[in-house]
Amino acid sequence: MNNFIFQNPVKLIFGKGMIAQLSKQIPKDKKIMITFGGGSVKKNGVYAQVTEALKGYKTVEFWGIEPNPSIETLRKAIALGKEEKVDFLLAVGGGSVVDGTKLIAAGLLYEGDAWDIVKAGQSGETVPLAAILTLPATGSEMNRAAVISNHATKEKYGFTANYPVFSILDPETTFTLPENQVAYGIIDTFIHVMEQYMTTPGQSRVMDRWAEGILQTLIEIAPKIKANPRNYDLMADFMMSATMGLNGFVAMGVAQDWATHSIGHELTALHGLSHGHTLAIVFPGTLDVLRDSKGDKILQYGERIWGITNGSRDERIDATIAKTDEFFRSVGVTTRLSEEGIGMETINEIERRFNERGVAFGENEDVTGAVTKQILLKRL
Ligand code: NZQ
Ligand code: ZN
């Protein structure tokens, strides 16, 4: 196990009716900007609960943070926040609203254009923010990452922002999720765990089994949620899986990959595919092309998660990749570029972009533009 320092300061407030806790968490003298997406919170009663809980506070609302939040929209929110002199931010929605609000929190204390912060990869001081999460997927409610898109340049980058002070997770708020968002959320969570697990075995028994526990939970609950999307206990387990999948708890002292995410962001930037969907397309290709360096861990994953123990090394790896692809399809997403009308032009463009940026992803920093092309060719 590698040396590490771990600290996660987010206060997690979990369960039915817990949005009412808001007034106990935010000092009364704060001027709050509440940020929202496109309106799902009005249909599921979340907006009403938030408004009720914040009676007596000075608030201003910002609506319209879209999926894959854009710098174009967030600049408007920052301008409004500065004008209104807000000193607390409350994000209400999915990962996009939370991520967008993380940039607003940094942008409010920055003089220049907020895209500079994204490009720098790291924010400075921020206004405090908190989240009410309605979509289990990103882990943004308990981490300090944010991913922002730029429509003008068709770019999408992550940067390190600040943690929410607290996050409220009520599984009942997820009952209105459409089936595709549940599917993307399950896959996103699955791949977050994989990005921190699928490297080499023998680094940490605890991290491995913690990660495998989340993978097994997702595989167990995915068909049950499909059959019964309004089951509180299932959605509670889904929410906890997503939060635990990307809050640092499975990453202590172990190598991390993140190549699949970096490639997926390009597919979103170029074609607007949903984040979880891009991961389902790319990840089987990452396993396939990196079967030499990741082979021992693929075998462990195949055996412990899918019970694959027979055949040669390559046969077991192939069977494990096939099972993984099958799982993604079973939750209801396509896993091939061609199924989305994406072909060589995009593959060449992503290779070109990675070469131009001089990037190399993965735990061995060997996923270059050329290797990315091989990965995507496997997914045509
Ligand atoms: O905008 P509204 O009307 O709220 O509708 C949203 C949106 O259309 C809807 N939705 C959310 N909760 C709902 C609901 N609809 C009905 N009932 C509910 N309870 O779902 C749609 C998608 O929402 P979005 O927030 O975009 O989804 P998600 O949470 O998957 O976030 C995706 C974004 O997070 C980034 C992704 O790249 C993408 O930009 N990520 C952030 C990470 C992080 N901060 O650590 C890590 C991830 O790897 C990921 O990259
Ligand atoms: Zn993700």
Tab-separated table of C-alpha atoms and ligand atoms in Angstrom:
chain	number	residue	atom	x	y	z
A	1	MET	CA	0.000	0.000	0.000
A	2	ASN	CA	1.268	3.477	-0.874
A	3	ASN	CA	1.515	6.237	1.702
A	4	PHE	CA	-1.510	8.502	1.813
A	5	ILE	CA	-3.238	11.267	3.715
A	6	PHE	CA	-7.007	10.967	3.811
A	7	GLN	CA	-9.507	13.578	4.917
A	8	ASN	CA	-13.059	14.033	3.715
A	9	PRO	CA	-14.811	16.899	5.473
A	10	VAL	CA	-18.306	16.487	3.976
A	11	LYS	CA	-21.123	16.059	6.497
A	12	LEU	CA	-23.464	13.469	5.058
A	13	ILE	CA	-27.130	13.832	6.002
A	14	PHE	CA	-29.027	10.794	4.790
A	15	GLY	CA	-32.613	9.637	4.685
A	16	LYS	CA	-36.293	10.295	4.234
A	17	GLY	CA	-37.415	13.814	5.161
A	18	MET	CA	-33.882	15.044	5.863
A	19	ILE	CA	-34.169	18.110	3.603
A	20	ALA	CA	-35.942	19.678	6.587
A	21	GLN	CA	-32.520	19.698	8.301
A	22	LEU	CA	-31.385	22.549	6.038
A	23	SER	CA	-32.083	25.342	8.499
A	24	LYS	CA	-29.997	23.594	11.169
A	25	GLN	CA	-27.004	23.507	8.832
A	26	ILE	CA	-26.838	26.987	7.279
A	27	PRO	CA	-26.159	30.052	9.477
A	28	LYS	CA	-29.181	32.349	9.522
A	29	ASP	CA	-27.271	35.422	8.346
A	30	LYS	CA	-26.201	33.871	5.039
A	31	LYS	CA	-27.475	35.085	1.696
A	32	ILE	CA	-27.989	31.878	-0.244
A	33	MET	CA	-27.994	31.343	-3.969
A	34	ILE	CA	-29.943	28.148	-4.681
A	35	THR	CA	-28.987	26.529	-7.980
A	36	PHE	CA	-31.127	24.154	-10.026
A	37	GLY	CA	-31.205	22.234	-13.282
A	38	GLY	CA	-34.076	22.271	-15.725
A	39	GLY	CA	-37.027	21.730	-13.420
A	40	SER	CA	-37.159	18.083	-12.277
A	41	VAL	CA	-37.144	19.336	-8.669
A	42	LYS	CA	-40.519	20.980	-9.182
A	43	LYS	CA	-42.089	17.666	-10.215
A	44	ASN	CA	-40.820	15.580	-7.337
A	45	GLY	CA	-41.531	17.932	-4.455
A	46	VAL	CA	-37.869	18.691	-3.746
A	47	TYR	CA	-38.267	22.373	-4.624
A	48	ALA	CA	-41.230	22.681	-2.244
A	49	GLN	CA	-39.285	20.995	0.569
A	50	VAL	CA	-36.281	23.284	0.055
A	51	THR	CA	-38.395	26.433	-0.032
A	52	GLU	CA	-40.198	25.379	3.130
A	53	ALA	CA	-36.958	24.563	4.946
A	54	LEU	CA	-35.363	27.905	3.991
A	55	LYS	CA	-38.234	30.175	5.082
A	56	GLY	CA	-36.790	33.277	6.678
A	57	TYR	CA	-33.478	33.157	4.806
A	58	LYS	CA	-32.424	35.685	2.184
A	59	THR	CA	-32.279	33.647	-1.027
A	60	VAL	CA	-31.844	34.085	-4.750
A	61	GLU	CA	-32.513	31.296	-7.277
A	62	PHE	CA	-30.539	30.374	-10.384
A	63	TRP	CA	-32.223	27.935	-12.789
A	64	GLY	CA	-30.981	26.166	-15.874
A	65	ILE	CA	-27.707	24.410	-15.076
A	66	GLU	CA	-27.856	21.833	-17.823
A	67	PRO	CA	-26.529	18.234	-17.943
A	68	ASN	CA	-22.755	18.492	-18.557
A	69	PRO	CA	-22.825	22.041	-17.147
A	70	SER	CA	-21.436	24.652	-19.492
A	71	ILE	CA	-19.179	27.575	-18.784
A	72	GLU	CA	-21.574	29.687	-20.832
A	73	THR	CA	-24.403	29.094	-18.310
A	74	LEU	CA	-22.182	29.267	-15.254
A	75	ARG	CA	-20.784	32.682	-16.208
A	76	LYS	CA	-24.347	34.006	-15.907
A	77	ALA	CA	-24.746	32.409	-12.468
A	78	ILE	CA	-21.465	33.915	-11.290
A	79	ALA	CA	-22.516	37.363	-12.516
A	80	LEU	CA	-25.838	37.056	-10.667
A	81	GLY	CA	-24.137	35.813	-7.498
A	82	LYS	CA	-21.701	38.733	-7.529
A	83	GLU	CA	-24.488	41.237	-8.125
A	84	GLU	CA	-26.570	39.767	-5.290
A	85	LYS	CA	-23.534	39.441	-2.980
A	86	VAL	CA	-24.395	35.854	-2.048
A	87	ASP	CA	-22.172	34.179	0.529
A	88	PHE	CA	-23.541	30.617	0.514
A	89	LEU	CA	-24.468	28.289	-2.359
A	90	LEU	CA	-26.955	25.439	-2.262
A	91	ALA	CA	-26.987	23.065	-5.243
A	92	VAL	CA	-30.234	21.141	-5.687
A	93	GLY	CA	-30.195	18.423	-8.348
A	94	GLY	CA	-27.890	15.905	-10.018
A	95	GLY	CA	-24.126	15.895	-10.427
A	96	SER	CA	-24.264	18.598	-13.081
A	97	VAL	CA	-25.905	21.088	-10.736
A	98	VAL	CA	-23.452	20.192	-7.968
A	99	ASP	CA	-20.422	20.436	-10.296
A	100	GLY	CA	-21.634	23.693	-11.810
A	101	THR	CA	-22.165	25.128	-8.334
A	102	LYS	CA	-18.612	24.167	-7.375
A	103	LEU	CA	-17.388	26.383	-10.208
A	104	ILE	CA	-19.761	29.191	-9.192
A	105	ALA	CA	-18.350	28.931	-5.646
A	106	ALA	CA	-14.855	29.491	-7.002
A	107	GLY	CA	-15.891	32.032	-9.636
A	108	LEU	CA	-17.547	34.315	-7.082
A	109	LEU	CA	-14.138	34.979	-5.538
A	110	TYR	CA	-12.254	35.222	-8.831
A	111	GLU	CA	-11.838	38.409	-10.827
A	112	GLY	CA	-11.214	36.927	-14.277
A	113	ASP	CA	-13.157	34.505	-16.493
A	114	ALA	CA	-14.126	31.305	-14.651
A	115	TRP	CA	-12.938	29.136	-17.573
A	116	ASP	CA	-9.399	30.056	-16.402
A	117	ILE	CA	-10.120	28.114	-13.187
A	118	VAL	CA	-11.190	25.026	-15.139
A	119	LYS	CA	-8.115	25.222	-17.376
A	120	ALA	CA	-5.845	25.685	-14.355
A	121	GLY	CA	-7.235	22.395	-12.976
A	122	GLN	CA	-7.552	23.793	-9.469
A	123	SER	CA	-9.626	26.481	-7.805
A	124	GLY	CA	-8.460	28.925	-5.164
A	125	GLU	CA	-10.624	29.996	-2.246
A	126	THR	CA	-14.378	29.453	-2.632
A	127	VAL	CA	-17.664	30.555	-1.156
A	128	PRO	CA	-19.088	27.705	0.987
A	129	LEU	CA	-21.469	25.373	-0.837
A	130	ALA	CA	-23.780	22.513	0.092
A	131	ALA	CA	-25.797	20.023	-1.957
A	132	ILE	CA	-29.141	18.301	-2.032
A	133	LEU	CA	-28.590	15.386	-4.367
A	134	THR	CA	-31.389	13.926	-6.503
A	135	LEU	CA	-29.400	11.585	-8.784
A	136	PRO	CA	-26.952	8.962	-7.504
A	137	ALA	CA	-24.006	8.763	-9.926
A	138	THR	CA	-21.122	11.190	-9.721
A	139	GLY	CA	-20.132	11.215	-6.049
A	140	SER	CA	-19.867	14.992	-6.470
A	141	GLU	CA	-21.862	15.365	-3.233
A	142	MET	CA	-18.862	14.040	-1.284
A	143	ASN	CA	-15.809	14.919	-3.349
A	144	ARG	CA	-14.025	18.010	-4.570
A	145	ALA	CA	-14.125	17.318	-8.295
A	146	ALA	CA	-16.171	19.149	-10.914
A	147	VAL	CA	-16.383	18.645	-14.661
A	148	ILE	CA	-17.281	21.609	-16.870
A	149	SER	CA	-18.035	21.811	-20.587
A	150	ASN	CA	-17.288	24.605	-23.022
A	151	HIS	CA	-19.793	24.622	-25.874
A	152	ALA	CA	-17.862	27.162	-27.923
A	153	THR	CA	-14.725	25.010	-28.097
A	154	LYS	CA	-16.373	21.577	-27.633
A	155	GLU	CA	-14.130	20.835	-24.653
A	156	LYS	CA	-14.905	19.161	-21.323
A	157	TYR	CA	-12.456	19.125	-18.417
A	158	GLY	CA	-12.446	18.211	-14.768
A	159	PHE	CA	-10.865	20.405	-12.125
A	160	THR	CA	-10.315	20.270	-8.385
A	161	ALA	CA	-12.780	22.505	-6.584
A	162	ASN	CA	-13.892	22.560	-2.965
A	163	TYR	CA	-15.933	19.999	-1.021
A	164	PRO	CA	-19.537	20.713	-0.116
A	165	VAL	CA	-19.854	21.622	3.557
A	166	PHE	CA	-22.719	19.146	3.802
A	167	SER	CA	-24.832	17.061	1.447
A	168	ILE	CA	-28.374	15.859	1.974
A	169	LEU	CA	-29.322	12.552	0.356
A	170	ASP	CA	-32.955	11.484	0.541
A	171	PRO	CA	-33.564	8.329	-1.534
A	172	GLU	CA	-37.194	9.378	-2.069
A	173	THR	CA	-35.991	12.253	-4.262
A	174	THR	CA	-34.776	9.672	-6.810
A	175	PHE	CA	-38.216	8.104	-7.364
A	176	THR	CA	-38.872	10.371	-10.356
A	177	LEU	CA	-35.656	9.486	-12.196
A	178	PRO	CA	-36.187	8.281	-15.759
A	179	GLU	CA	-34.885	4.789	-16.526
A	180	ASN	CA	-31.975	6.047	-18.636
A	181	GLN	CA	-30.636	8.278	-15.851
A	182	VAL	CA	-30.763	5.357	-13.427
A	183	ALA	CA	-28.812	3.282	-15.971
A	184	TYR	CA	-26.184	6.001	-16.457
A	185	GLY	CA	-25.898	6.430	-12.697
A	186	ILE	CA	-25.333	2.722	-12.110
A	187	ILE	CA	-22.688	2.591	-14.837
A	188	ASP	CA	-20.975	5.782	-13.684
A	189	THR	CA	-20.731	4.386	-10.156
A	190	PHE	CA	-19.461	1.028	-11.471
A	191	ILE	CA	-16.739	2.726	-13.520
A	192	HIS	CA	-15.719	5.073	-10.683
A	193	VAL	CA	-14.984	2.002	-8.614
A	194	MET	CA	-13.170	0.430	-11.568
A	195	GLU	CA	-10.972	3.498	-12.140
A	196	GLN	CA	-9.687	3.048	-8.576
A	197	TYR	CA	-9.587	-0.779	-8.602
A	198	MET	CA	-8.709	-2.064	-12.061
A	199	THR	CA	-4.933	-1.662	-11.965
A	200	THR	CA	-2.871	-4.414	-10.322
A	201	PRO	CA	-3.734	-6.815	-7.493
A	202	GLY	CA	-2.008	-7.014	-4.134
A	203	GLN	CA	-1.943	-3.320	-3.272
A	204	SER	CA	-4.557	-3.491	-0.535
A	205	ARG	CA	-6.898	-6.308	0.442
A	206	VAL	CA	-9.183	-3.821	2.186
A	207	MET	CA	-9.501	-1.463	-0.792
A	208	ASP	CA	-10.027	-4.414	-3.165
A	209	ARG	CA	-12.835	-5.914	-1.132
A	210	TRP	CA	-14.417	-2.550	-0.437
A	211	ALA	CA	-14.451	-1.890	-4.198
A	212	GLU	CA	-15.721	-5.390	-4.976
A	213	GLY	CA	-18.478	-4.940	-2.395
A	214	ILE	CA	-19.767	-1.893	-4.274
A	215	LEU	CA	-19.536	-3.680	-7.642
A	216	GLN	CA	-21.472	-6.663	-6.265
A	217	THR	CA	-24.087	-4.375	-4.751
A	218	LEU	CA	-24.628	-2.635	-8.090
A	219	ILE	CA	-24.927	-5.936	-9.961
A	220	GLU	CA	-27.426	-7.201	-7.387
A	221	ILE	CA	-29.622	-4.111	-7.260
A	222	ALA	CA	-29.569	-3.090	-10.962
A	223	PRO	CA	-32.262	-5.553	-12.153
A	224	LYS	CA	-34.279	-5.032	-8.982
A	225	ILE	CA	-34.321	-1.240	-9.472
A	226	LYS	CA	-35.373	-1.756	-13.082
A	227	ALA	CA	-38.319	-3.829	-11.894
A	228	ASN	CA	-39.123	-1.532	-8.975
A	229	PRO	CA	-37.709	1.991	-9.306
A	230	ARG	CA	-39.617	3.355	-6.318
A	231	ASN	CA	-38.266	1.014	-3.701
A	232	TYR	CA	-36.738	3.046	-0.868
A	233	ASP	CA	-34.215	0.460	0.312
A	234	LEU	CA	-32.942	-0.266	-3.190
A	235	MET	CA	-32.500	3.432	-3.933
A	236	ALA	CA	-30.845	3.930	-0.543
A	237	ASP	CA	-28.265	1.271	-1.437
A	238	PHE	CA	-27.813	2.837	-4.879
A	239	MET	CA	-27.239	6.270	-3.338
A	240	MET	CA	-24.731	4.943	-0.841
A	241	SER	CA	-22.904	2.999	-3.572
A	242	ALA	CA	-22.556	6.128	-5.686
A	243	THR	CA	-21.356	8.277	-2.805
A	244	MET	CA	-18.922	5.647	-1.510
A	245	GLY	CA	-17.706	4.989	-5.048
A	246	LEU	CA	-16.131	8.417	-5.426
A	247	ASN	CA	-15.499	9.997	-2.042
A	248	GLY	CA	-11.959	8.700	-1.617
A	249	PHE	CA	-12.831	5.696	0.548
A	250	VAL	CA	-11.903	3.049	-2.050
A	251	ALA	CA	-8.791	4.908	-3.238
A	252	MET	CA	-6.632	4.977	-0.115
A	253	GLY	CA	-3.074	3.895	-0.855
A	254	VAL	CA	-3.797	2.359	-4.273
A	255	ALA	CA	-3.039	3.306	-7.879
A	256	GLN	CA	-5.793	4.881	-9.992
A	257	ASP	CA	-6.508	4.811	-13.718
A	258	TRP	CA	-9.110	7.360	-15.063
A	259	ALA	CA	-8.298	6.747	-18.746
A	260	THR	CA	-11.849	5.604	-19.506
A	261	HIS	CA	-13.240	8.832	-18.044
A	262	SER	CA	-10.828	11.023	-19.998
A	263	ILE	CA	-11.801	9.328	-23.265
A	264	GLY	CA	-15.488	9.425	-22.327
A	265	HIS	CA	-15.358	13.199	-21.748
A	266	GLU	CA	-14.276	13.624	-25.375
A	267	LEU	CA	-17.294	11.628	-26.590
A	268	THR	CA	-19.545	13.910	-24.564
A	269	ALA	CA	-17.764	17.053	-25.753
A	270	LEU	CA	-17.977	16.021	-29.404
A	271	HIS	CA	-21.346	14.257	-29.501
A	272	GLY	CA	-23.246	15.193	-26.341
A	273	LEU	CA	-23.542	11.582	-25.150
A	274	SER	CA	-24.482	11.255	-21.474
A	275	HIS	CA	-21.495	10.695	-19.214
A	276	GLY	CA	-22.406	7.196	-17.972
A	277	HIS	CA	-23.177	6.121	-21.508
A	278	THR	CA	-19.696	7.076	-22.747
A	279	LEU	CA	-18.135	4.953	-20.015
A	280	ALA	CA	-20.157	1.867	-20.973
A	281	ILE	CA	-18.876	2.243	-24.518
A	282	VAL	CA	-15.212	2.855	-23.680
A	283	PHE	CA	-14.475	0.667	-20.639
A	284	PRO	CA	-14.616	-2.800	-22.247
A	285	GLY	CA	-12.102	-1.501	-24.818
A	286	THR	CA	-9.780	-0.235	-22.068
A	287	LEU	CA	-9.756	-3.713	-20.500
A	288	ASP	CA	-9.192	-5.354	-23.859
A	289	VAL	CA	-6.275	-3.182	-25.005
A	290	LEU	CA	-4.598	-3.035	-21.561
A	291	ARG	CA	-4.958	-6.782	-20.927
A	292	ASP	CA	-1.203	-7.173	-20.373
A	293	SER	CA	-0.739	-4.574	-17.652
A	294	LYS	CA	-4.181	-5.107	-16.064
A	295	GLY	CA	-4.463	-8.863	-16.725
A	296	ASP	CA	-3.898	-10.114	-13.179
A	297	LYS	CA	-6.519	-7.723	-11.811
A	298	ILE	CA	-8.967	-8.586	-14.595
A	299	LEU	CA	-8.624	-12.237	-13.550
A	300	GLN	CA	-9.295	-11.343	-9.894
A	301	TYR	CA	-12.313	-9.250	-10.895
A	302	GLY	CA	-13.589	-11.996	-13.219
A	303	GLU	CA	-13.312	-14.638	-10.529
A	304	ARG	CA	-14.626	-12.671	-7.544
A	305	ILE	CA	-17.410	-10.770	-9.300
A	306	TRP	CA	-18.472	-13.026	-12.156
A	307	GLY	CA	-17.254	-16.454	-10.955
A	308	ILE	CA	-15.069	-16.956	-14.041
A	309	THR	CA	-12.420	-19.571	-13.253
A	310	ASN	CA	-12.171	-21.798	-16.326
A	311	GLY	CA	-10.080	-21.477	-19.446
A	312	SER	CA	-6.756	-19.990	-20.429
A	313	ARG	CA	-5.723	-16.553	-19.214
A	314	ASP	CA	-6.919	-14.907	-22.427
A	315	GLU	CA	-10.171	-16.874	-22.437
A	316	ARG	CA	-10.919	-15.789	-18.885
A	317	ILE	CA	-10.103	-12.172	-19.707
A	318	ASP	CA	-12.342	-12.302	-22.790
A	319	ALA	CA	-15.177	-13.862	-20.761
A	320	THR	CA	-14.808	-11.170	-18.074
A	321	ILE	CA	-14.930	-8.362	-20.631
A	322	ALA	CA	-17.997	-9.967	-22.238
A	323	LYS	CA	-19.761	-10.224	-18.844
A	324	THR	CA	-19.006	-6.564	-18.136
A	325	ASP	CA	-20.365	-5.468	-21.518
A	326	GLU	CA	-23.444	-7.656	-20.972
A	327	PHE	CA	-24.060	-6.034	-17.587
A	328	PHE	CA	-24.003	-2.554	-19.111
A	329	ARG	CA	-26.410	-3.647	-21.838
A	330	SER	CA	-28.684	-5.274	-19.244
A	331	VAL	CA	-29.232	-1.934	-17.517
A	332	GLY	CA	-30.377	-0.529	-20.847
A	333	VAL	CA	-27.537	1.245	-22.653
A	334	THR	CA	-25.767	0.652	-25.949
A	335	THR	CA	-22.071	-0.166	-25.720
A	336	ARG	CA	-20.814	0.358	-29.275
A	337	LEU	CA	-19.837	3.566	-31.043
A	338	SER	CA	-21.560	2.439	-34.229
A	339	GLU	CA	-24.853	2.112	-32.358
A	340	GLU	CA	-24.618	5.868	-31.742
A	341	GLY	CA	-23.579	6.670	-35.304
A	342	ILE	CA	-20.002	7.450	-34.231
A	343	GLY	CA	-17.137	6.309	-36.445
A	344	MET	CA	-13.572	6.864	-37.590
A	345	GLU	CA	-13.818	10.632	-37.858
A	346	THR	CA	-14.377	10.932	-34.104
A	347	ILE	CA	-11.737	8.327	-33.258
A	348	ASN	CA	-9.174	10.240	-35.324
A	349	GLU	CA	-10.213	13.556	-33.772
A	350	ILE	CA	-9.818	12.226	-30.225
A	351	GLU	CA	-6.402	10.807	-31.097
A	352	ARG	CA	-5.454	14.177	-32.609
A	353	ARG	CA	-6.626	16.096	-29.529
A	354	PHE	CA	-4.741	13.832	-27.112
A	355	ASN	CA	-1.567	14.069	-29.200
A	356	GLU	CA	-1.888	17.832	-29.418
A	357	ARG	CA	-2.368	18.087	-25.642
A	358	GLY	CA	0.512	15.669	-25.057
A	359	VAL	CA	-1.533	13.651	-22.557
A	360	ALA	CA	-1.073	10.051	-21.441
A	361	PHE	CA	-3.653	8.607	-19.045
A	362	GLY	CA	-3.892	5.552	-16.816
A	363	GLU	CA	-1.914	4.270	-13.834
A	364	ASN	CA	1.103	3.735	-16.090
A	365	GLU	CA	0.583	6.936	-18.061
A	366	ASP	CA	0.630	4.891	-21.230
A	367	VAL	CA	-2.833	5.624	-22.635
A	368	THR	CA	-1.653	8.044	-25.296
A	369	GLY	CA	-3.498	9.237	-28.372
A	370	ALA	CA	-2.403	6.106	-30.244
A	371	VAL	CA	-3.520	3.728	-27.465
A	372	THR	CA	-6.827	5.594	-27.187
A	373	LYS	CA	-7.338	4.965	-30.881
A	374	GLN	CA	-6.797	1.218	-30.342
A	375	ILE	CA	-9.295	1.263	-27.456
A	376	LEU	CA	-11.950	3.038	-29.526
A	377	LEU	CA	-11.356	0.804	-32.560
A	378	LYS	CA	-12.347	-2.149	-30.346
A	379	ARG	CA	-15.676	-0.402	-29.690
A	380	LEU	CA	-16.819	0.407	-33.215
B	1	NZQ	O1	-31.997	19.345	-14.956
B	1	NZQ	P1	-33.094	18.619	-14.256
B	1	NZQ	O2	-34.445	19.055	-14.674
B	1	NZQ	O3	-32.915	18.595	-12.768
B	1	NZQ	O4	-33.024	17.093	-14.780
B	1	NZQ	C1	-31.892	16.259	-14.614
B	1	NZQ	C2	-31.076	16.090	-15.897
B	1	NZQ	O5	-31.867	16.287	-17.039
B	1	NZQ	C3	-32.381	14.868	-14.371
B	1	NZQ	N1	-32.659	14.579	-12.971
B	1	NZQ	C4	-31.842	14.708	-11.902
B	1	NZQ	N2	-32.438	14.265	-10.782
B	1	NZQ	C5	-33.688	13.870	-11.137
B	1	NZQ	C6	-33.827	14.070	-12.526
B	1	NZQ	N3	-34.970	13.771	-13.196
B	1	NZQ	C7	-35.973	13.265	-12.473
B	1	NZQ	N4	-35.895	13.027	-11.137
B	1	NZQ	C8	-34.776	13.309	-10.445
B	1	NZQ	N5	-34.686	13.026	-9.133
B	1	NZQ	O6	-31.343	14.017	-14.815
B	1	NZQ	C9	-30.667	14.637	-15.902
B	1	NZQ	C10	-29.171	14.423	-15.759
B	1	NZQ	O7	-28.689	15.090	-14.651
B	1	NZQ	P2	-27.109	15.301	-14.425
B	1	NZQ	O8	-26.929	16.095	-13.184
B	1	NZQ	O9	-26.488	15.811	-15.674
B	1	NZQ	O10	-26.569	13.806	-14.225
B	1	NZQ	P3	-25.361	13.248	-13.402
B	1	NZQ	O11	-25.636	13.318	-11.949
B	1	NZQ	O12	-25.073	11.938	-13.984
B	1	NZQ	O13	-24.157	14.265	-13.687
B	1	NZQ	C11	-23.386	14.176	-14.847
B	1	NZQ	C12	-22.264	15.204	-14.825
B	1	NZQ	O14	-21.339	14.945	-13.736
B	1	NZQ	C13	-20.014	14.834	-14.248
B	1	NZQ	C14	-20.243	14.308	-15.642
B	1	NZQ	O15	-19.104	14.455	-16.463
B	1	NZQ	C15	-21.431	15.124	-16.104
B	1	NZQ	O16	-21.009	16.395	-16.516
B	1	NZQ	N6	-19.190	14.013	-13.329
B	1	NZQ	C16	-18.812	14.569	-12.163
B	1	NZQ	C17	-17.958	13.927	-11.293
B	1	NZQ	C18	-17.541	14.524	-10.021
B	1	NZQ	N7	-17.938	15.749	-9.736
B	1	NZQ	O17	-16.818	13.900	-9.244
B	1	NZQ	C19	-17.395	12.616	-11.595
B	1	NZQ	C20	-18.069	11.916	-12.714
B	1	NZQ	O18	-17.151	10.990	-13.262
B	1	NZQ	C21	-18.616	12.772	-13.806
B	1	NZQ	O19	-17.591	13.085	-14.728
B	2	ZN	ZN	-17.980	9.345	-13.926
